[in-house]
PDB file of C-alpha atoms in Angstrom:
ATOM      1  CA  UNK A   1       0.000   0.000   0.000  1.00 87.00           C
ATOM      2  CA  UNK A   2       1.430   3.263  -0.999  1.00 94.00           C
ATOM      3  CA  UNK A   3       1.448   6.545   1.270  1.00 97.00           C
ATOM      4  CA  UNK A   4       1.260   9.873  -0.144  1.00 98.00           C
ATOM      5  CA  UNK A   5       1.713  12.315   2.891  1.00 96.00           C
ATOM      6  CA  UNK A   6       1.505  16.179   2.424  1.00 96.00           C
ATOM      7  CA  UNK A   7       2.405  19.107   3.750  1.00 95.00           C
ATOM      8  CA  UNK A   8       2.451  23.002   4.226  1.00 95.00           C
ATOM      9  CA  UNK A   9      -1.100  24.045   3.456  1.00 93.00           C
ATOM     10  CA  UNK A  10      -2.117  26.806   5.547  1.00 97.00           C
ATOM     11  CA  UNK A  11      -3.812  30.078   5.218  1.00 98.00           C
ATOM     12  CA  UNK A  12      -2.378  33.423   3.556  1.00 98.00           C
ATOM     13  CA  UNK A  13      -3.209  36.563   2.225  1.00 98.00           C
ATOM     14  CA  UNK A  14      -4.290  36.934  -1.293  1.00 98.00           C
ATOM     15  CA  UNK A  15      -1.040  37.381  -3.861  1.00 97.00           C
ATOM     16  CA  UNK A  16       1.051  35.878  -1.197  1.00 98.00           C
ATOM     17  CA  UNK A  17       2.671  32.217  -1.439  1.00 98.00           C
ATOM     18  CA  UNK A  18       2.305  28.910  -0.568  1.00 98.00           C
ATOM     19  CA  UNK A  19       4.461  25.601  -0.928  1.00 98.00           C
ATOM     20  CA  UNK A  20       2.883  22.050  -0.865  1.00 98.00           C
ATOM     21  CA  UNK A  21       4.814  19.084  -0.515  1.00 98.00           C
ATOM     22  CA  UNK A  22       4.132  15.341  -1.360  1.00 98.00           C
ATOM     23  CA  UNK A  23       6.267  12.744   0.174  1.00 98.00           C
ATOM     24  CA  UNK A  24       5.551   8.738  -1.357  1.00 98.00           C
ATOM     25  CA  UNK A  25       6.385   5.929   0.133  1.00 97.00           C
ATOM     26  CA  UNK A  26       8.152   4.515  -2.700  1.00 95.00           C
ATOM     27  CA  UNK A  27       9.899   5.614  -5.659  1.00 95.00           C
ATOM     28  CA  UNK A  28       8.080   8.386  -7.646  1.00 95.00           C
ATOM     29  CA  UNK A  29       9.578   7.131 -11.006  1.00 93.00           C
ATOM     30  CA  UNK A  30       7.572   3.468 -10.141  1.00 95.00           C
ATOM     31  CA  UNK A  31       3.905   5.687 -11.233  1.00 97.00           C
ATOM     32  CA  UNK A  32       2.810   7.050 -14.423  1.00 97.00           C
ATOM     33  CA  UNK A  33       2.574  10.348 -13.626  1.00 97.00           C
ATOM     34  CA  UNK A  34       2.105  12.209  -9.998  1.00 98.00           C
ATOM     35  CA  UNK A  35       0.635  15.655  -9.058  1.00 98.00           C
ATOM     36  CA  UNK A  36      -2.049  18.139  -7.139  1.00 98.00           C
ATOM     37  CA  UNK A  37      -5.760  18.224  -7.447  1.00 98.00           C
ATOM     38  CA  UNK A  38      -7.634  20.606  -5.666  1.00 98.00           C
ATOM     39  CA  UNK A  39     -11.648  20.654  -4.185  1.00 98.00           C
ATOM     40  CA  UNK A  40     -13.315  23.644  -2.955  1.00 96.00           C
ATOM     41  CA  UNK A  41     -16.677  23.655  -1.305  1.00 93.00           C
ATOM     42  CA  UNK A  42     -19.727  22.334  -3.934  1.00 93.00           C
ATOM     43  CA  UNK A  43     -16.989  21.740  -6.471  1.00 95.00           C
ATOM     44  CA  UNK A  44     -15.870  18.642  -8.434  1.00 96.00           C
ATOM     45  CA  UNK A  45     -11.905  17.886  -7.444  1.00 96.00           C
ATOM     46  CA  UNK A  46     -10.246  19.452 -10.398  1.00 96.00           C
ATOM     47  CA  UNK A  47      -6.418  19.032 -11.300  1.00 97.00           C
ATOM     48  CA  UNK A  48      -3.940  21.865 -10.369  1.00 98.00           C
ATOM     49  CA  UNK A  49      -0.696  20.194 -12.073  1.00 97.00           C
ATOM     50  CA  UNK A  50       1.043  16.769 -12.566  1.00 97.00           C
ATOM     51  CA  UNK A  51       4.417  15.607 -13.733  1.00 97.00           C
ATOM     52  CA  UNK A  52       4.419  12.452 -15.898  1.00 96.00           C
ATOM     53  CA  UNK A  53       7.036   9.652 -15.549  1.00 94.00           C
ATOM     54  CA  UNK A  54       8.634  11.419 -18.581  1.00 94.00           C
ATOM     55  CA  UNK A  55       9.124  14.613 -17.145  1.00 94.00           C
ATOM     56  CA  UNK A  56       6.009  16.212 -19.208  1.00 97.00           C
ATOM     57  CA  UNK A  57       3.441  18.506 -17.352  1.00 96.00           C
ATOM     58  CA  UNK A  58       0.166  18.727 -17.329  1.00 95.00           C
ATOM     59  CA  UNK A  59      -1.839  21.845 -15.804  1.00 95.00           C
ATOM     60  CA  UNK A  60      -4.732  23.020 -14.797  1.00 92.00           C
ATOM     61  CA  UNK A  61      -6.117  26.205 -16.813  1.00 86.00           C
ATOM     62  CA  UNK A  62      -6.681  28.345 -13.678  1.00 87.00           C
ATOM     63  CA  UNK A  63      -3.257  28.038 -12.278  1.00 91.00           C
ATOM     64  CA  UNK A  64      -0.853  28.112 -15.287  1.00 87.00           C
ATOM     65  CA  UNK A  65       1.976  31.202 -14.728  1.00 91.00           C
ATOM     66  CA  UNK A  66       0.954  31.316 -11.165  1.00 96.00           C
ATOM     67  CA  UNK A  67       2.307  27.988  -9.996  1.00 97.00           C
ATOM     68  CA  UNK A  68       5.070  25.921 -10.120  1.00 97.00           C
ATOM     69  CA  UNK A  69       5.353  21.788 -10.058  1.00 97.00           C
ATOM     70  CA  UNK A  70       8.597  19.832  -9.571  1.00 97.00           C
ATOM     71  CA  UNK A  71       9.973  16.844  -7.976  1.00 97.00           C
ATOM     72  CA  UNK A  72      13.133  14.829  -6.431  1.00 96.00           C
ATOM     73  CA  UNK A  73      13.256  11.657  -7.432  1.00 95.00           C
ATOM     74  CA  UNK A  74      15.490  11.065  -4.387  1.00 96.00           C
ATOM     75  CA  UNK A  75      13.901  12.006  -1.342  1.00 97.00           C
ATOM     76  CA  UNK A  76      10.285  10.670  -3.606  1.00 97.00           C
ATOM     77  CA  UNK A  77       8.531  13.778  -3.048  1.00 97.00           C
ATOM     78  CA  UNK A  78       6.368  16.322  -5.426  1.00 97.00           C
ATOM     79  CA  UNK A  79       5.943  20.076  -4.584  1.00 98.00           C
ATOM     80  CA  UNK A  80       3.704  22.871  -5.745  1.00 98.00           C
ATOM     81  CA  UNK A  81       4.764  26.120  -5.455  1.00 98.00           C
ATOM     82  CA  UNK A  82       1.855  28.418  -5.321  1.00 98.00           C
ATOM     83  CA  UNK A  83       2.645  32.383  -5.998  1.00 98.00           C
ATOM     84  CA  UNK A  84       0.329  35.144  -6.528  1.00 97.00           C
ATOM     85  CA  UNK A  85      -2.999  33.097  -4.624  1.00 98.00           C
ATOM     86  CA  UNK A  86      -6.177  34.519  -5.396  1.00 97.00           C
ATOM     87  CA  UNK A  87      -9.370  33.859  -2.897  1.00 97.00           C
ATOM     88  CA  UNK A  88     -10.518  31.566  -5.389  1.00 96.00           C
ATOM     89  CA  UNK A  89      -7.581  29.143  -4.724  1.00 97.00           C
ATOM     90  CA  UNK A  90      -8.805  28.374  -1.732  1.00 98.00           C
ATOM     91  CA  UNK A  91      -9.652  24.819  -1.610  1.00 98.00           C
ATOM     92  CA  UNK A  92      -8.596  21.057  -0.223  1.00 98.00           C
ATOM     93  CA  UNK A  93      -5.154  20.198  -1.968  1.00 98.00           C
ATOM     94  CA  UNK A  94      -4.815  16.604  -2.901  1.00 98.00           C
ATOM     95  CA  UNK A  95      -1.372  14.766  -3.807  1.00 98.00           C
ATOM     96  CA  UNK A  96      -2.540  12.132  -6.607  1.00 98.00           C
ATOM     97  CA  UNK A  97      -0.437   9.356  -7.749  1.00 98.00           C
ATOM     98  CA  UNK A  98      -0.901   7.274 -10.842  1.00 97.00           C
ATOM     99  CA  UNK A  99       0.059   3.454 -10.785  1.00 96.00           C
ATOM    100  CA  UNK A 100       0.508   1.653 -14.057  1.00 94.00           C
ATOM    101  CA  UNK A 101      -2.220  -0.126 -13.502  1.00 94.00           C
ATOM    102  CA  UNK A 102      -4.437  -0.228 -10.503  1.00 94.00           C
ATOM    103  CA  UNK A 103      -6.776   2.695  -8.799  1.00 96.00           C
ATOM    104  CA  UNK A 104      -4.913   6.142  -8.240  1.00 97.00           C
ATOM    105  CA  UNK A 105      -3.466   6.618  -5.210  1.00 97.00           C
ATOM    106  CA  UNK A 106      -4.310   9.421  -2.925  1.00 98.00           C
ATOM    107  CA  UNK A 107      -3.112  11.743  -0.073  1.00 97.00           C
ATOM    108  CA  UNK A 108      -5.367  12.663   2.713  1.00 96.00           C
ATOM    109  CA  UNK A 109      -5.458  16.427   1.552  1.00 97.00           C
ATOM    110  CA  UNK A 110      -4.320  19.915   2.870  1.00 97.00           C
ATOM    111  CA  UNK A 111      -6.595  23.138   3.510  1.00 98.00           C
ATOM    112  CA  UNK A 112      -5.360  26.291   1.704  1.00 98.00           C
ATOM    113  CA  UNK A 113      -7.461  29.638   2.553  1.00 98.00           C
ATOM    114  CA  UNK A 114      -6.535  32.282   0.894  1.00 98.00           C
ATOM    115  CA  UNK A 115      -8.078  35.604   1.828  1.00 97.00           C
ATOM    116  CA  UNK A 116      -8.804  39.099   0.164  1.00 94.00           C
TER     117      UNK A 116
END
């Protein structure tokens, strides 16, 4: 069973800055891609970013320019940087990971409030 553990959600001001991290359990390069989603209140869970095995990222339209995604393949972990936050980031963050086969994996989710 793998663990996806996060950290440094929080609350901030808006056009201030935030950094998530994702720690796995087991090496990042063993899933098919691995990333954010996000859910705010009476929302579907919507992606934020993601970083395939290849190195190729995908984004989420209401965060590109605003937000950074990387990862270190040693220490296993995945990190959004979040600059410039708007009110309307506010939301649960989720760190997703996707096996090669199999149901996704997921993290138990961080609060980010962002106010005006």
């Amino acid at each position: 069973q793998v663990q996806l553990v996060e950290s440094g959600g929080g609350l901030v001001q808006a056009g201030g800055s935030l950094r998530l991290s994702c720690r796995a359990s087991r090496s990042i390069l063993t899933f098919a891609a691995m990333g954010w989603y996000r859910q705010s209140l009476g929302k579907q869970r919507e992606l934020v970013a993601r970083i395939t095995k290849g190195g190729n990222i995908n984004w989420g339209d209401s965060v590109k320019g605003r937000f950074t995604i990387s990862r270190d393949t040693a220490k296993n972990t995945n990190d959004l940087q979040m600059n410039r936050l708007k009110p309307e980031d506010t939301a649960v963050y989720y760190c997703n990971a996707v096996p090669n086969s199999g149901a996704d994996y997921w993290g138990q989710g961080t609060q980010v409030t962002v106010s005006s």
